[in-house]
PDB file of C-alpha atoms and ligand atoms in Angstrom:
ATOM      1  CA  UNK A  93       8.506 -17.325 -21.839  1.00  0.00           C
ATOM      2  CA  UNK A  94       5.646 -19.511 -20.617  1.00  0.00           C
ATOM      3  CA  UNK A  95       2.475 -17.903 -19.350  1.00  0.00           C
ATOM      4  CA  UNK A  96       2.300 -17.362 -15.591  1.00  0.00           C
ATOM      5  CA  UNK A  97      -1.050 -17.663 -13.854  1.00  0.00           C
ATOM      6  CA  UNK A  98      -2.078 -14.566 -11.913  1.00  0.00           C
ATOM      7  CA  UNK A  99      -1.716 -14.786  -8.138  1.00  0.00           C
ATOM      8  CA  UNK A 100      -5.011 -13.958  -6.420  1.00  0.00           C
ATOM      9  CA  UNK A 101      -4.456 -12.866  -2.816  1.00  0.00           C
ATOM     10  CA  UNK A 102      -7.380 -14.212  -0.800  1.00  0.00           C
ATOM     11  CA  UNK A 103      -5.993 -13.280   2.608  1.00  0.00           C
ATOM     12  CA  UNK A 104      -8.955 -12.310   4.854  1.00  0.00           C
ATOM     13  CA  UNK A 105      -7.503  -8.871   5.657  1.00  0.00           C
ATOM     14  CA  UNK A 106      -6.972  -8.150   1.955  1.00  0.00           C
ATOM     15  CA  UNK A 107     -10.551  -9.119   1.192  1.00  0.00           C
ATOM     16  CA  UNK A 108     -11.878  -6.829   3.964  1.00  0.00           C
ATOM     17  CA  UNK A 109      -9.946  -3.838   2.604  1.00  0.00           C
ATOM     18  CA  UNK A 110     -11.131  -4.697  -0.894  1.00  0.00           C
ATOM     19  CA  UNK A 111     -14.782  -4.716   0.179  1.00  0.00           C
ATOM     20  CA  UNK A 112     -14.290  -1.303   1.816  1.00  0.00           C
ATOM     21  CA  UNK A 113     -12.849   0.320  -1.309  1.00  0.00           C
ATOM     22  CA  UNK A 114     -15.506  -1.246  -3.516  1.00  0.00           C
ATOM     23  CA  UNK A 115     -18.326   0.300  -1.461  1.00  0.00           C
ATOM     24  CA  UNK A 116     -19.620   3.451  -3.147  1.00  0.00           C
ATOM     25  CA  UNK A 117     -20.289   5.208   0.175  1.00  0.00           C
ATOM     26  CA  UNK A 118     -16.617   4.955   1.255  1.00  0.00           C
ATOM     27  CA  UNK A 119     -15.304   8.570   1.319  1.00  0.00           C
ATOM     28  CA  UNK A 120     -11.876   9.517  -0.100  1.00  0.00           C
ATOM     29  CA  UNK A 121     -10.100   9.551   3.288  1.00  0.00           C
ATOM     30  CA  UNK A 122     -11.209   5.982   4.033  1.00  0.00           C
ATOM     31  CA  UNK A 123     -10.671   4.912   0.423  1.00  0.00           C
ATOM     32  CA  UNK A 124      -7.057   6.101   0.736  1.00  0.00           C
ATOM     33  CA  UNK A 125      -6.519   4.284   3.989  1.00  0.00           C
ATOM     34  CA  UNK A 126      -7.929   0.974   2.742  1.00  0.00           C
ATOM     35  CA  UNK A 127      -6.133   1.174  -0.622  1.00  0.00           C
ATOM     36  CA  UNK A 128      -2.805   1.915   1.079  1.00  0.00           C
ATOM     37  CA  UNK A 129      -3.195  -1.063   3.397  1.00  0.00           C
ATOM     38  CA  UNK A 130      -4.444  -3.415   0.702  1.00  0.00           C
ATOM     39  CA  UNK A 131      -1.513  -2.468  -1.549  1.00  0.00           C
ATOM     40  CA  UNK A 132       0.834  -3.281   1.333  1.00  0.00           C
ATOM     41  CA  UNK A 133      -0.679  -6.750   1.756  1.00  0.00           C
ATOM     42  CA  UNK A 134      -0.461  -7.430  -1.979  1.00  0.00           C
ATOM     43  CA  UNK A 135       3.151  -6.223  -2.025  1.00  0.00           C
ATOM     44  CA  UNK A 136       4.089  -8.638   0.746  1.00  0.00           C
ATOM     45  CA  UNK A 137       2.696 -11.504  -1.345  1.00  0.00           C
ATOM     46  CA  UNK A 138       4.386 -10.178  -4.481  1.00  0.00           C
ATOM     47  CA  UNK A 139       7.813 -10.096  -2.819  1.00  0.00           C
ATOM     48  CA  UNK A 140       7.775 -13.403  -0.984  1.00  0.00           C
ATOM     49  CA  UNK A 141      10.223 -15.098  -3.374  1.00  0.00           C
ATOM     50  CA  UNK A 142      12.648 -12.224  -3.997  1.00  0.00           C
ATOM     51  CA  UNK A 143      16.288 -13.296  -4.096  1.00  0.00           C
ATOM     52  CA  UNK A 144      18.403 -12.578  -1.030  1.00  0.00           C
ATOM     53  CA  UNK A 145      22.120 -12.233  -0.383  1.00  0.00           C
ATOM     54  CA  UNK A 146      23.607 -13.428   2.883  1.00  0.00           C
ATOM     55  CA  UNK A 147      25.268 -10.742   5.017  1.00  0.00           C
ATOM     56  CA  UNK A 148      27.272 -10.952   8.207  1.00  0.00           C
ATOM     57  CA  UNK A 149      25.719  -9.024  11.105  1.00  0.00           C
ATOM     58  CA  UNK A 150      27.351  -8.143  14.414  1.00  0.00           C
ATOM     59  CA  UNK A 151      24.731  -8.076  17.145  1.00  0.00           C
ATOM     60  CA  UNK A 152      25.741  -6.591  20.523  1.00  0.00           C
ATOM     61  CA  UNK A 153      26.231 -10.203  21.619  1.00  0.00           C
ATOM     62  CA  UNK A 154      27.657 -12.193  18.701  1.00  0.00           C
ATOM     63  CA  UNK A 155      28.249 -12.333  14.979  1.00  0.00           C
ATOM     64  CA  UNK A 156      25.409 -13.934  13.003  1.00  0.00           C
ATOM     65  CA  UNK A 157      24.100 -14.183   9.471  1.00  0.00           C
ATOM     66  CA  UNK A 158      21.385 -11.973   8.024  1.00  0.00           C
ATOM     67  CA  UNK A 159      19.899 -11.122   4.631  1.00  0.00           C
ATOM     68  CA  UNK A 160      19.551  -8.259   2.221  1.00  0.00           C
ATOM     69  CA  UNK A 161      17.757  -8.082  -1.118  1.00  0.00           C
ATOM     70  CA  UNK A 162      19.955  -9.285  -3.954  1.00  0.00           C
ATOM     71  CA  UNK A 163      18.643  -6.634  -6.367  1.00  0.00           C
ATOM     72  CA  UNK A 164      17.423  -3.058  -5.983  1.00  0.00           C
ATOM     73  CA  UNK A 165      13.675  -2.414  -6.071  1.00  0.00           C
ATOM     74  CA  UNK A 166      11.966  -0.013  -8.436  1.00  0.00           C
ATOM     75  CA  UNK A 167       8.330   0.956  -7.932  1.00  0.00           C
ATOM     76  CA  UNK A 168       6.568   2.120 -11.080  1.00  0.00           C
ATOM     77  CA  UNK A 169       3.114   3.562 -10.330  1.00  0.00           C
ATOM     78  CA  UNK A 170       0.918   4.361 -13.333  1.00  0.00           C
ATOM     79  CA  UNK A 171      -0.366   7.905 -12.766  1.00  0.00           C
ATOM     80  CA  UNK A 172      -2.585   8.836 -11.218  1.00  0.00           C
ATOM     81  CA  UNK A 173      -4.184   5.985  -9.315  1.00  0.00           C
ATOM     82  CA  UNK A 174      -0.996   3.968  -8.928  1.00  0.00           C
ATOM     83  CA  UNK A 175       0.233   6.674  -6.549  1.00  0.00           C
ATOM     84  CA  UNK A 176      -2.354   5.418  -4.069  1.00  0.00           C
ATOM     85  CA  UNK A 177      -0.598   2.070  -3.994  1.00  0.00           C
ATOM     86  CA  UNK A 178       2.853   3.643  -3.793  1.00  0.00           C
ATOM     87  CA  UNK A 179       1.813   5.501  -0.630  1.00  0.00           C
ATOM     88  CA  UNK A 180       1.068   2.174   1.042  1.00  0.00           C
ATOM     89  CA  UNK A 181       4.143   0.315  -0.134  1.00  0.00           C
ATOM     90  CA  UNK A 182       6.998   2.809   0.039  1.00  0.00           C
ATOM     91  CA  UNK A 183       7.213   2.827   3.876  1.00  0.00           C
ATOM     92  CA  UNK A 184       8.076  -0.907   3.722  1.00  0.00           C
ATOM     93  CA  UNK A 185      11.106  -0.294   1.476  1.00  0.00           C
ATOM     94  CA  UNK A 186      11.901   3.432   1.737  1.00  0.00           C
ATOM     95  CA  UNK A 187      15.159   3.106  -0.193  1.00  0.00           C
ATOM     96  CA  UNK A 188      13.404   1.852  -3.334  1.00  0.00           C
ATOM     97  CA  UNK A 189      13.658   3.970  -6.470  1.00  0.00           C
ATOM     98  CA  UNK A 190      10.377   5.329  -7.865  1.00  0.00           C
ATOM     99  CA  UNK A 191       9.693   5.495 -11.599  1.00  0.00           C
ATOM    100  CA  UNK A 192       6.679   7.490 -12.817  1.00  0.00           C
ATOM    101  CA  UNK A 193       4.608   6.385 -15.791  1.00  0.00           C
ATOM    102  CA  UNK A 194       1.906   8.841 -16.854  1.00  0.00           C
ATOM    103  CA  UNK A 195      -0.811   7.117 -18.877  1.00  0.00           C
ATOM    104  CA  UNK A 196      -4.440   8.202 -19.213  1.00  0.00           C
ATOM    105  CA  UNK A 197      -7.201   6.312 -20.994  1.00  0.00           C
ATOM    106  CA  UNK A 198      -8.952   8.234 -23.733  1.00  0.00           C
ATOM    107  CA  UNK A 199     -12.515   8.637 -22.445  1.00  0.00           C
ATOM    108  CA  UNK A 200     -14.041   7.895 -25.864  1.00  0.00           C
ATOM    109  CA  UNK A 201     -11.907   5.001 -27.050  1.00  0.00           C
ATOM    110  CA  UNK A 202     -10.493   3.643 -23.739  1.00  0.00           C
ATOM    111  CA  UNK A 203      -7.107   3.508 -25.467  1.00  0.00           C
ATOM    112  CA  UNK A 204      -4.052   4.444 -23.391  1.00  0.00           C
ATOM    113  CA  UNK A 205      -2.411   7.809 -23.988  1.00  0.00           C
ATOM    114  CA  UNK A 206       1.067   8.292 -22.622  1.00  0.00           C
ATOM    115  CA  UNK A 207       1.750  11.820 -21.307  1.00  0.00           C
ATOM    116  CA  UNK A 208       4.762  11.503 -18.990  1.00  0.00           C
ATOM    117  CA  UNK A 209       7.586   9.147 -18.103  1.00  0.00           C
ATOM    118  CA  UNK A 210      10.406   9.425 -15.616  1.00  0.00           C
ATOM    119  CA  UNK A 211      12.331   6.160 -15.620  1.00  0.00           C
ATOM    120  CA  UNK A 212      15.475   5.534 -13.568  1.00  0.00           C
ATOM    121  CA  UNK A 213      18.776   4.306 -14.965  1.00  0.00           C
ATOM    122  CA  UNK A 214      18.940   1.117 -12.869  1.00  0.00           C
ATOM    123  CA  UNK A 215      15.914  -0.666 -14.369  1.00  0.00           C
ATOM    124  CA  UNK A 216      17.956  -3.496 -15.916  1.00  0.00           C
ATOM    125  CA  UNK A 217      19.391  -4.516 -12.548  1.00  0.00           C
ATOM    126  CA  UNK A 218      16.179  -4.124 -10.543  1.00  0.00           C
ATOM    127  CA  UNK A 219      13.102  -6.031  -9.526  1.00  0.00           C
ATOM    128  CA  UNK A 220      10.436  -3.709 -10.914  1.00  0.00           C
ATOM    129  CA  UNK A 221       6.919  -3.472  -9.466  1.00  0.00           C
ATOM    130  CA  UNK A 222       4.323  -1.965 -11.780  1.00  0.00           C
ATOM    131  CA  UNK A 223       1.535  -0.491  -9.639  1.00  0.00           C
ATOM    132  CA  UNK A 224      -2.032   0.270 -10.721  1.00  0.00           C
ATOM    133  CA  UNK A 225      -5.235  -0.510  -8.810  1.00  0.00           C
ATOM    134  CA  UNK A 226      -7.181  -1.329 -11.984  1.00  0.00           C
ATOM    135  CA  UNK A 227      -6.438  -3.769 -14.829  1.00  0.00           C
ATOM    136  CA  UNK A 228      -9.437  -3.231 -17.137  1.00  0.00           C
ATOM    137  CA  UNK A 229      -8.786  -3.563 -20.905  1.00  0.00           C
ATOM    138  CA  UNK A 230      -5.105  -3.915 -20.026  1.00  0.00           C
ATOM    139  CA  UNK A 231      -4.134  -1.163 -22.461  1.00  0.00           C
ATOM    140  CA  UNK A 232      -2.481   1.031 -19.819  1.00  0.00           C
ATOM    141  CA  UNK A 233      -0.584  -1.842 -18.183  1.00  0.00           C
ATOM    142  CA  UNK A 234       0.631  -3.209 -21.538  1.00  0.00           C
ATOM    143  CA  UNK A 235       1.902   0.224 -22.567  1.00  0.00           C
ATOM    144  CA  UNK A 236       3.574   0.803 -19.176  1.00  0.00           C
ATOM    145  CA  UNK A 237       5.320  -2.585 -19.305  1.00  0.00           C
ATOM    146  CA  UNK A 238       6.424  -1.843 -22.874  1.00  0.00           C
ATOM    147  CA  UNK A 239       7.973   1.464 -21.787  1.00  0.00           C
ATOM    148  CA  UNK A 240       9.725  -0.148 -18.831  1.00  0.00           C
ATOM    149  CA  UNK A 241      11.164  -2.944 -20.983  1.00  0.00           C
ATOM    150  CA  UNK A 242      12.308  -0.475 -23.648  1.00  0.00           C
ATOM    151  CA  UNK A 243      14.186   1.326 -20.882  1.00  0.00           C
ATOM    152  CA  UNK A 244      15.863  -1.925 -19.829  1.00  0.00           C
ATOM    153  CA  UNK A 245      13.589  -3.607 -17.268  1.00  0.00           C
ATOM    154  CA  UNK A 246      13.983  -7.383 -17.350  1.00  0.00           C
ATOM    155  CA  UNK A 247      12.110  -8.463 -14.197  1.00  0.00           C
ATOM    156  CA  UNK A 248       8.664  -6.893 -13.874  1.00  0.00           C
ATOM    157  CA  UNK A 249       5.781  -7.869 -11.605  1.00  0.00           C
ATOM    158  CA  UNK A 250       2.470  -6.061 -11.673  1.00  0.00           C
ATOM    159  CA  UNK A 251       0.389  -5.485  -8.557  1.00  0.00           C
ATOM    160  CA  UNK A 252      -3.220  -4.503  -9.216  1.00  0.00           C
ATOM    161  CA  UNK A 253      -6.150  -4.489  -6.845  1.00  0.00           C
ATOM    162  CA  UNK A 254      -8.953  -5.419  -9.244  1.00  0.00           C
ATOM    163  CA  UNK A 255      -8.379  -7.254 -12.511  1.00  0.00           C
ATOM    164  CA  UNK A 256     -10.669  -8.886 -15.044  1.00  0.00           C
ATOM    165  CA  UNK A 257     -10.309 -11.527 -17.786  1.00  0.00           C
ATOM    166  CA  UNK A 258      -9.831  -9.022 -20.645  1.00  0.00           C
ATOM    167  CA  UNK A 259      -6.964  -7.223 -18.923  1.00  0.00           C
ATOM    168  CA  UNK A 260      -5.285 -10.439 -17.846  1.00  0.00           C
ATOM    169  CA  UNK A 261      -5.526 -11.816 -21.381  1.00  0.00           C
ATOM    170  CA  UNK A 262      -4.070  -8.630 -22.885  1.00  0.00           C
ATOM    171  CA  UNK A 263      -1.113  -8.790 -20.495  1.00  0.00           C
ATOM    172  CA  UNK A 264      -0.630 -12.509 -21.053  1.00  0.00           C
ATOM    173  CA  UNK A 265      -0.424 -11.943 -24.820  1.00  0.00           C
ATOM    174  CA  UNK A 266       1.809  -8.866 -24.747  1.00  0.00           C
ATOM    175  CA  UNK A 267       3.909  -9.595 -21.642  1.00  0.00           C
ATOM    176  CA  UNK A 268       3.743 -13.280 -20.656  1.00  0.00           C
ATOM    177  CA  UNK A 269       6.827 -12.815 -18.477  1.00  0.00           C
ATOM    178  CA  UNK A 270       5.104 -10.304 -16.171  1.00  0.00           C
ATOM    179  CA  UNK A 271       3.652 -11.971 -13.078  1.00  0.00           C
ATOM    180  CA  UNK A 272       0.385 -10.374 -11.947  1.00  0.00           C
ATOM    181  CA  UNK A 273      -0.635 -10.197  -8.295  1.00  0.00           C
ATOM    182  CA  UNK A 274      -4.219  -9.116  -7.654  1.00  0.00           C
ATOM    183  CA  UNK A 275      -6.899  -9.175  -4.969  1.00  0.00           C
ATOM    184  CA  UNK A 276      -9.708 -10.048  -7.386  1.00  0.00           C
ATOM    185  CA  UNK A 277     -10.557 -11.209 -10.888  1.00  0.00           C
ATOM    186  CA  UNK A 278     -13.907  -9.579 -11.587  1.00  0.00           C
ATOM    187  CA  UNK A 279     -16.620 -10.563 -14.071  1.00  0.00           C
ATOM    188  CA  UNK A 280     -15.720  -8.302 -16.983  1.00  0.00           C
ATOM    189  CA  UNK A 281     -16.133  -4.845 -18.472  1.00  0.00           C
ATOM    190  CA  UNK A 282     -19.201  -2.680 -19.094  1.00  0.00           C
ATOM    191  CA  UNK A 283     -19.860  -0.711 -22.294  1.00  0.00           C
ATOM    192  CA  UNK A 284     -17.571   2.096 -21.035  1.00  0.00           C
ATOM    193  CA  UNK A 285     -14.765  -0.377 -20.323  1.00  0.00           C
ATOM    194  CA  UNK A 286     -15.158  -0.056 -16.537  1.00  0.00           C
ATOM    195  CA  UNK A 287     -14.644  -3.196 -14.498  1.00  0.00           C
ATOM    196  CA  UNK A 288     -17.845  -4.894 -13.269  1.00  0.00           C
ATOM    197  CA  UNK A 289     -18.433  -4.900 -10.334  1.00  0.00           C
ATOM    198  CA  UNK A 290     -15.092  -3.108  -9.858  1.00  0.00           C
ATOM    199  CA  UNK A 291     -14.939  -0.020  -7.689  1.00  0.00           C
ATOM    200  CA  UNK A 292     -15.578   2.804 -10.152  1.00  0.00           C
ATOM    201  CA  UNK A 293     -12.883   5.261 -11.181  1.00  0.00           C
ATOM    202  CA  UNK A 294      -9.949   4.565  -8.887  1.00  0.00           C
ATOM    203  CA  UNK A 295      -8.152   7.859  -9.542  1.00  0.00           C
ATOM    204  CA  UNK A 296     -11.260   9.957  -8.920  1.00  0.00           C
ATOM    205  CA  UNK A 297     -12.047   8.082  -5.734  1.00  0.00           C
ATOM    206  CA  UNK A 298      -8.495   8.285  -4.393  1.00  0.00           C
ATOM    207  CA  UNK A 299      -8.009  11.963  -5.159  1.00  0.00           C
ATOM    208  CA  UNK A 300     -11.612  13.059  -4.510  1.00  0.00           C
ATOM    209  CA  UNK A 301     -12.009  14.530  -8.001  1.00  0.00           C
TER     210      UNK A 301
HETATM  211  C1  PRP B 524      -7.326   3.998 -14.845  1.00  0.00           C
HETATM  212  C2  PRP B 524      -6.565   3.011 -14.001  1.00  0.00           C
HETATM  213  C3  PRP B 524      -5.646   2.382 -15.005  1.00  0.00           C
HETATM  214  C4  PRP B 524      -6.493   2.344 -16.262  1.00  0.00           C
HETATM  215  C5  PRP B 524      -7.020   0.944 -16.426  1.00  0.00           C
HETATM  216  O1  PRP B 524      -6.590   5.134 -15.056  1.00  0.00           O
HETATM  217  O2  PRP B 524      -5.912   3.595 -12.921  1.00  0.00           O
HETATM  218  O3  PRP B 524      -4.458   3.121 -15.237  1.00  0.00           O
HETATM  219  O4  PRP B 524      -7.555   3.276 -16.051  1.00  0.00           O
HETATM  220  O5  PRP B 524      -7.731   0.827 -17.608  1.00  0.00           O
HETATM  221  P1  PRP B 524      -7.222  -0.047 -18.837  1.00  0.00           P
HETATM  222  O6  PRP B 524      -6.773  -1.351 -18.284  1.00  0.00           O
HETATM  223  O7  PRP B 524      -8.453  -0.163 -19.690  1.00  0.00           O
HETATM  224  O8  PRP B 524      -6.121   0.695 -19.530  1.00  0.00           O
HETATM  225  P2  PRP B 524      -7.139   6.394 -15.884  1.00  0.00           P
HETATM  226  O9  PRP B 524      -6.770   6.256 -17.321  1.00  0.00           O
HETATM  227  O10 PRP B 524      -8.596   6.604 -15.593  1.00  0.00           O
HETATM  228  O11 PRP B 524      -6.275   7.590 -15.326  1.00  0.00           O
HETATM  229  P3  PRP B 524      -6.262   8.261 -13.866  1.00  0.00           P
HETATM  230  O12 PRP B 524      -5.608   7.279 -12.917  1.00  0.00           O
HETATM  231  O13 PRP B 524      -5.460   9.486 -14.073  1.00  0.00           O
HETATM  232  O14 PRP B 524      -7.681   8.560 -13.469  1.00  0.00           O
HETATM  233  N1  URA B 525     -10.185   2.630 -14.686  1.00  0.00           N
HETATM  234  C1  URA B 525     -10.776   2.707 -13.467  1.00  0.00           C
HETATM  235  O1  URA B 525     -10.404   3.557 -12.644  1.00  0.00           O
HETATM  236  N2  URA B 525     -11.766   1.857 -13.197  1.00  0.00           N
HETATM  237  C2  URA B 525     -12.187   0.936 -14.067  1.00  0.00           C
HETATM  238  O2  URA B 525     -13.114   0.161 -13.741  1.00  0.00           O
HETATM  239  C3  URA B 525     -11.574   0.866 -15.330  1.00  0.00           C
HETATM  240  C4  URA B 525     -10.563   1.729 -15.601  1.00  0.00           C
END
């Protein structure tokens, strides 16, 4: 499969929410609000070319044609911070199925450690949205996409708030078929593998830990 360029969402509202969650003085309640809303904007961009089926609708006045999604949706947040994106997106498609992928970076090595997975049976038929605010080394996203594909997923898109060249390159090499939708491609990583300028530790900021 040919490489797909990442989609960078430069919508003014997305960029305002991004600036708010980057700011170190933003408290957890406001961080949650801005992350939820930013995830929603990114999701709208990420779904704009989903396939539709035509359906017949009876309005109170007349029969007309409408649309429904051709395939079921599965949201796959990477725990913990991906839950912050799920909270913003799920109200838009409340009948979506939610997979859970528990992956934590080792604090010494920055390598991903998988500790939990709950994957639904309908992955092969679904449009799957991998959710994580941060794409740093890309280790967590690569491992999550691997798990989803092993369980049958064939159409995966990843929505992340802040990405960087190293993470994008890792995903391009391991999963060139996964389209990435992001609000920013930052400069790079620091010596602790945190994104620069980034926003710090997304999970800690979202959950106030
Ligand atoms: C963060 C983030 C990603 C991962 C990104 O999670 O939410 O999952 O790091 O880093 P990577 O691209 O180098 O793998 P973390 O491991 O800190 O877990 P948490 O969400 O539970 O805090
Ligand atoms: N995980 C985060 O939460 N932030 C980073 O910058 C890198 C990994």
